[in-house]
Every structure is written in structure tokens, then in C-alpha cells.
PDB file of C-alpha atoms in Angstrom:
ATOM      1  CA  MET A   1     267.161 164.795 208.459  1.00 63.00           C
ATOM      2  CA  SER A   2     268.532 167.531 206.249  1.00 60.00           C
ATOM      3  CA  LYS A   3     271.640 168.242 204.189  1.00 60.00           C
ATOM      4  CA  LYS A   4     273.175 171.662 203.676  1.00 61.00           C
ATOM      5  CA  ILE A   5     274.369 172.187 200.116  1.00 62.00           C
ATOM      6  CA  ASN A   6     275.868 175.387 198.723  1.00 68.00           C
ATOM      7  CA  PHE A   7     273.511 176.567 195.987  1.00 67.00           C
ATOM      8  CA  ARG A   8     275.091 178.795 193.300  1.00 64.00           C
ATOM      9  CA  ALA A   9     271.948 180.169 191.714  1.00 64.00           C
ATOM     10  CA  SER A  10     273.780 182.842 189.732  1.00 64.00           C
ATOM     11  CA  ASP A  11     275.168 180.220 187.313  1.00 63.00           C
ATOM     12  CA  ASP A  12     271.845 179.720 185.547  1.00 67.00           C
ATOM     13  CA  ILE A  13     268.625 181.714 185.214  1.00 72.00           C
ATOM     14  CA  LEU A  14     266.465 178.645 185.859  1.00 71.00           C
ATOM     15  CA  LEU A  15     268.320 177.857 189.078  1.00 71.00           C
ATOM     16  CA  PHE A  16     267.949 181.481 190.123  1.00 73.00           C
ATOM     17  CA  GLN A  17     264.202 181.258 189.436  1.00 76.00           C
ATOM     18  CA  PHE A  18     263.997 178.065 191.512  1.00 77.00           C
ATOM     19  CA  MET A  19     265.760 179.803 194.392  1.00 76.00           C
ATOM     20  CA  LYS A  20     263.521 182.846 194.162  1.00 76.00           C
ATOM     21  CA  SER A  21     260.365 180.742 194.063  1.00 81.00           C
ATOM     22  CA  PHE A  22     261.101 177.944 196.550  1.00 82.00           C
ATOM     23  CA  VAL A  23     263.996 178.845 198.872  1.00 83.00           C
ATOM     24  CA  HIS A  24     262.754 180.542 202.043  1.00 83.00           C
ATOM     25  CA  GLN A  25     264.812 182.918 204.197  1.00 82.00           C
ATOM     26  CA  THR A  26     264.588 183.119 207.992  1.00 84.00           C
ATOM     27  CA  ASP A  27     264.919 186.240 210.141  1.00 84.00           C
ATOM     28  CA  SER A  28     268.426 185.065 211.058  1.00 87.00           C
ATOM     29  CA  ASN A  29     269.404 185.082 207.353  1.00 80.00           C
ATOM     30  CA  GLU A  30     269.416 181.316 206.917  1.00 83.00           C
ATOM     31  CA  PHE A  31     267.858 179.621 203.911  1.00 82.00           C
ATOM     32  CA  TYR A  32     265.791 176.450 203.642  1.00 86.00           C
ATOM     33  CA  TYR A  33     263.671 174.486 201.184  1.00 84.00           C
ATOM     34  CA  ASP A  34     260.500 172.720 202.275  1.00 86.00           C
ATOM     35  CA  GLY A  35     258.698 172.148 198.963  1.00 84.00           C
ATOM     36  CA  THR A  36     256.374 175.146 199.321  1.00 87.00           C
ATOM     37  CA  CYS A  37     256.386 178.356 197.284  1.00 84.00           C
ATOM     38  CA  VAL A  38     257.776 181.563 198.728  1.00 80.00           C
ATOM     39  CA  ASP A  39     254.772 183.804 199.388  1.00 76.00           C
ATOM     40  CA  MET A  40     256.615 187.089 199.333  1.00 71.00           C
ATOM     41  CA  ASN A  41     260.112 187.664 198.052  1.00 66.00           C
ATOM     42  CA  PRO A  42     261.254 190.912 199.690  1.00 69.00           C
ATOM     43  CA  GLY A  43     264.304 191.246 197.446  1.00 72.00           C
ATOM     44  CA  VAL A  44     267.700 192.448 198.563  1.00 74.00           C
ATOM     45  CA  MET A  45     268.946 195.988 199.027  1.00 78.00           C
ATOM     46  CA  VAL A  46     271.765 196.517 196.526  1.00 81.00           C
ATOM     47  CA  ASP A  47     274.111 199.504 196.541  1.00 84.00           C
ATOM     48  CA  PHE A  48     274.488 200.525 192.890  1.00 87.00           C
ATOM     49  CA  SER A  49     277.181 203.077 192.032  1.00 89.00           C
ATOM     50  CA  LEU A  50     274.744 205.444 190.353  1.00 92.00           C
ATOM     51  CA  GLU A  51     274.207 209.176 190.544  1.00 94.00           C
ATOM     52  CA  HIS A  52     270.524 208.813 189.554  1.00 96.00           C
ATOM     53  CA  SER A  53     268.202 205.882 190.176  1.00 95.00           C
ATOM     54  CA  TYR A  54     266.966 205.826 186.558  1.00 95.00           C
ATOM     55  CA  GLU A  55     270.499 204.832 185.497  1.00 95.00           C
ATOM     56  CA  ILE A  56     269.611 201.293 186.612  1.00 94.00           C
ATOM     57  CA  PHE A  57     267.971 201.011 183.174  1.00 94.00           C
ATOM     58  CA  ASN A  58     271.311 201.419 181.386  1.00 93.00           C
ATOM     59  CA  ASP A  59     271.981 198.440 179.116  1.00 90.00           C
ATOM     60  CA  ASN A  60     275.049 197.454 181.137  1.00 89.00           C
ATOM     61  CA  ILE A  61     272.917 197.070 184.285  1.00 91.00           C
ATOM     62  CA  ILE A  62     269.321 195.814 183.825  1.00 90.00           C
ATOM     63  CA  GLY A  63     268.183 197.804 180.788  1.00 90.00           C
ATOM     64  CA  ARG A  64     268.187 194.942 178.327  1.00 88.00           C
ATOM     65  CA  TYR A  65     266.654 192.504 180.834  1.00 87.00           C
ATOM     66  CA  TRP A  66     263.742 194.556 182.165  1.00 90.00           C
ATOM     67  CA  GLY A  67     260.365 195.123 180.496  1.00 91.00           C
ATOM     68  CA  GLY A  68     259.480 194.942 176.831  1.00 92.00           C
ATOM     69  CA  TRP A  69     256.698 192.378 177.253  1.00 88.00           C
ATOM     70  CA  ASN A  70     252.963 192.942 176.748  1.00 90.00           C
ATOM     71  CA  ALA A  71     252.362 196.680 177.326  1.00 91.00           C
ATOM     72  CA  CYS A  72     255.359 197.138 179.660  1.00 93.00           C
ATOM     73  CA  PRO A  73     257.926 199.672 178.405  1.00 96.00           C
ATOM     74  CA  THR A  74     261.406 198.437 177.545  1.00 95.00           C
ATOM     75  CA  GLY A  75     264.312 199.258 179.827  1.00 95.00           C
ATOM     76  CA  ALA A  76     265.430 201.963 177.370  1.00 96.00           C
ATOM     77  CA  GLU A  77     261.949 203.507 177.336  1.00 97.00           C
ATOM     78  CA  MET A  78     261.706 203.388 181.129  1.00 97.00           C
ATOM     79  CA  TYR A  79     265.110 205.071 181.404  1.00 97.00           C
ATOM     80  CA  VAL A  80     263.682 208.088 179.541  1.00 98.00           C
ATOM     81  CA  VAL A  81     260.465 208.122 181.604  1.00 98.00           C
ATOM     82  CA  ALA A  82     262.209 207.725 184.970  1.00 98.00           C
ATOM     83  CA  ARG A  83     264.718 210.442 184.063  1.00 98.00           C
ATOM     84  CA  ARG A  84     261.901 212.833 183.143  1.00 98.00           C
ATOM     85  CA  TRP A  85     260.066 211.990 186.382  1.00 98.00           C
ATOM     86  CA  GLU A  86     263.156 212.689 188.448  1.00 97.00           C
ATOM     87  CA  GLU A  87     263.617 216.039 186.720  1.00 98.00           C
ATOM     88  CA  LYS A  88     259.915 217.068 186.794  1.00 98.00           C
ATOM     89  CA  PHE A  89     258.634 215.484 190.005  1.00 98.00           C
ATOM     90  CA  ALA A  90     261.774 214.638 192.045  1.00 98.00           C
ATOM     91  CA  ALA A  91     260.716 210.971 191.789  1.00 98.00           C
ATOM     92  CA  GLU A  92     263.340 208.293 192.448  1.00 96.00           C
ATOM     93  CA  ILE A  93     263.151 204.549 191.965  1.00 96.00           C
ATOM     94  CA  VAL A  94     263.487 202.743 195.312  1.00 94.00           C
ATOM     95  CA  ASP A  95     262.218 199.254 194.445  1.00 91.00           C
ATOM     96  CA  ILE A  96     262.229 197.252 191.232  1.00 91.00           C
ATOM     97  CA  GLY A  97     260.720 193.907 190.334  1.00 85.00           C
ATOM     98  CA  HIS A  98     260.223 192.067 187.068  1.00 81.00           C
ATOM     99  CA  ASP A  99     256.792 193.697 186.629  1.00 86.00           C
ATOM    100  CA  SER A 100     256.816 196.590 189.090  1.00 90.00           C
ATOM    101  CA  LEU A 101     258.509 199.825 190.127  1.00 94.00           C
ATOM    102  CA  ASP A 102     258.217 201.842 193.337  1.00 93.00           C
ATOM    103  CA  PHE A 103     259.085 205.533 193.439  1.00 96.00           C
ATOM    104  CA  ILE A 104     259.497 208.018 196.259  1.00 96.00           C
ATOM    105  CA  LEU A 105     258.858 211.716 195.801  1.00 97.00           C
ATOM    106  CA  ASN A 106     261.401 214.101 197.279  1.00 97.00           C
ATOM    107  CA  GLN A 107     258.904 216.964 197.140  1.00 97.00           C
ATOM    108  CA  LYS A 108     255.150 217.471 197.286  1.00 97.00           C
ATOM    109  CA  LEU A 109     253.356 217.968 193.987  1.00 97.00           C
ATOM    110  CA  ASP A 110     250.751 220.566 193.127  1.00 96.00           C
ATOM    111  CA  ASP A 111     247.461 219.528 191.490  1.00 95.00           C
ATOM    112  CA  GLU A 112     248.721 220.260 187.989  1.00 96.00           C
ATOM    113  CA  GLU A 113     251.836 218.127 188.545  1.00 97.00           C
ATOM    114  CA  ILE A 114     249.735 215.283 189.952  1.00 96.00           C
ATOM    115  CA  ASP A 115     247.478 215.359 186.885  1.00 96.00           C
ATOM    116  CA  LEU A 116     250.523 215.388 184.598  1.00 97.00           C
ATOM    117  CA  LEU A 117     252.068 212.436 186.449  1.00 97.00           C
ATOM    118  CA  ILE A 118     248.792 210.512 186.167  1.00 95.00           C
ATOM    119  CA  GLU A 119     248.694 211.138 182.409  1.00 96.00           C
ATOM    120  CA  GLU A 120     252.276 209.935 182.052  1.00 97.00           C
ATOM    121  CA  ILE A 121     251.521 206.798 184.093  1.00 96.00           C
ATOM    122  CA  LYS A 122     248.592 206.064 181.781  1.00 94.00           C
ATOM    123  CA  ASN A 123     250.816 206.670 178.731  1.00 96.00           C
ATOM    124  CA  ILE A 124     253.167 203.866 179.790  1.00 97.00           C
ATOM    125  CA  ASN A 125     250.218 201.504 180.373  1.00 95.00           C
ATOM    126  CA  ALA A 126     251.024 201.085 184.065  1.00 94.00           C
ATOM    127  CA  GLU A 127     248.609 200.191 186.849  1.00 91.00           C
ATOM    128  CA  LEU A 128     248.769 201.894 190.238  1.00 89.00           C
ATOM    129  CA  ASN A 129     248.886 199.842 193.434  1.00 81.00           C
ATOM    130  CA  TYR A 130     246.094 201.892 195.030  1.00 76.00           C
ATOM    131  CA  ASP A 131     242.528 200.848 195.762  1.00 73.00           C
ATOM    132  CA  GLY A 132     240.388 203.280 193.855  1.00 72.00           C
ATOM    133  CA  GLU A 133     243.198 203.808 191.357  1.00 76.00           C
ATOM    134  CA  PHE A 134     243.810 207.402 190.291  1.00 86.00           C
ATOM    135  CA  GLU A 135     241.255 209.118 192.536  1.00 84.00           C
ATOM    136  CA  GLU A 136     242.822 207.536 195.646  1.00 84.00           C
ATOM    137  CA  PHE A 137     246.271 208.321 194.280  1.00 88.00           C
ATOM    138  CA  LYS A 138     245.368 212.015 193.970  1.00 89.00           C
ATOM    139  CA  LYS A 139     244.219 212.072 197.611  1.00 87.00           C
ATOM    140  CA  HIS A 140     247.256 210.320 199.072  1.00 90.00           C
ATOM    141  CA  ILE A 141     250.305 211.069 196.923  1.00 93.00           C
ATOM    142  CA  ASN A 142     251.358 214.130 198.932  1.00 93.00           C
ATOM    143  CA  ILE A 143     250.857 212.226 202.187  1.00 94.00           C
ATOM    144  CA  ASP A 144     252.628 209.002 201.188  1.00 93.00           C
ATOM    145  CA  LEU A 145     255.252 210.623 198.920  1.00 96.00           C
ATOM    146  CA  ARG A 146     255.534 207.172 197.357  1.00 94.00           C
ATOM    147  CA  PHE A 147     253.808 205.318 194.549  1.00 95.00           C
ATOM    148  CA  SER A 148     253.948 201.839 193.073  1.00 93.00           C
ATOM    149  CA  LEU A 149     253.391 200.821 189.466  1.00 95.00           C
ATOM    150  CA  TRP A 150     252.947 197.401 187.913  1.00 92.00           C
ATOM    151  CA  TRP A 151     252.244 195.876 184.552  1.00 92.00           C
ATOM    152  CA  ASP A 152     250.152 192.826 183.743  1.00 83.00           C
TER     153      ASP A 152
END
């Protein structure tokens, strides 16, 4: 037996965290709870009224809520970095999590630009989601045109 109850998770951060951690979603966009943890939370695609993806780090969006723990940059610091990366490397944020960022590149990079990007990634204490870390990244960045960063 089951009961369907409307769950307003936006009213409280702890309820939102419960929903994110334990409420599963089916392919037909239905939700259920079975007492197990959600293995992978794919997130939701949100249409932000922004001209540039780095503007998501404005204080009136997620800037004051994102980062600033351990070695992770603050939202304000990441705004500056992401803006520079868009201007220098045509990199745009396409996915954001509490401890991760995914970027796409809208152009291929030359070797000097790749080395500069690697240095900047190291300067913000980020890890790359690549086996082999930076050497693999150098081999595949102009093929994938996408990279993922995370902080521990």
C-alpha cells in the first residue's frame, strides 16, 4: 500500500536535502520513496535569464550559496574565474553541483592555451574528472570540448 503526498521541499533546506537524497524519479517523471539512497541525482535543466553562464555566480542567484568551503573558491571568486575562462577560452558552464562544475569549450585550444587553463585550474585547487589527470586532459580536451572540475 502507498500514499501519495505532495512534498514541498522548497520550504526548508533539510526537506530539500531529504528529497535530493532519498526521493527517486522514474523515466515517466513520477517520484517515489523506498528507503534507499538516490545513486545519481541528474539535476534539472533550468533556463536562467543570463547573457553569460558565469552570471549564475551573482549574489542574487547562487553566488552566496556556492563554494567557500575547504579549498573551493567562493561564488564571487568563481564568477571572476568563469568570466575570464569564457573570455580567454570560450568556456561556458553547462552543469553545476554543490562541489562540481562542468564546462564546454566553444573553440579548440592551442597547446599554450591548454597549459594556461591547466595552471588556472590548479590555482583554484580544483580536481579534474579525468583518469590520468592533466596528461589525459591535454590529450582529450580538443576532442571532448568539455571538462569537469570538482573539489573535495
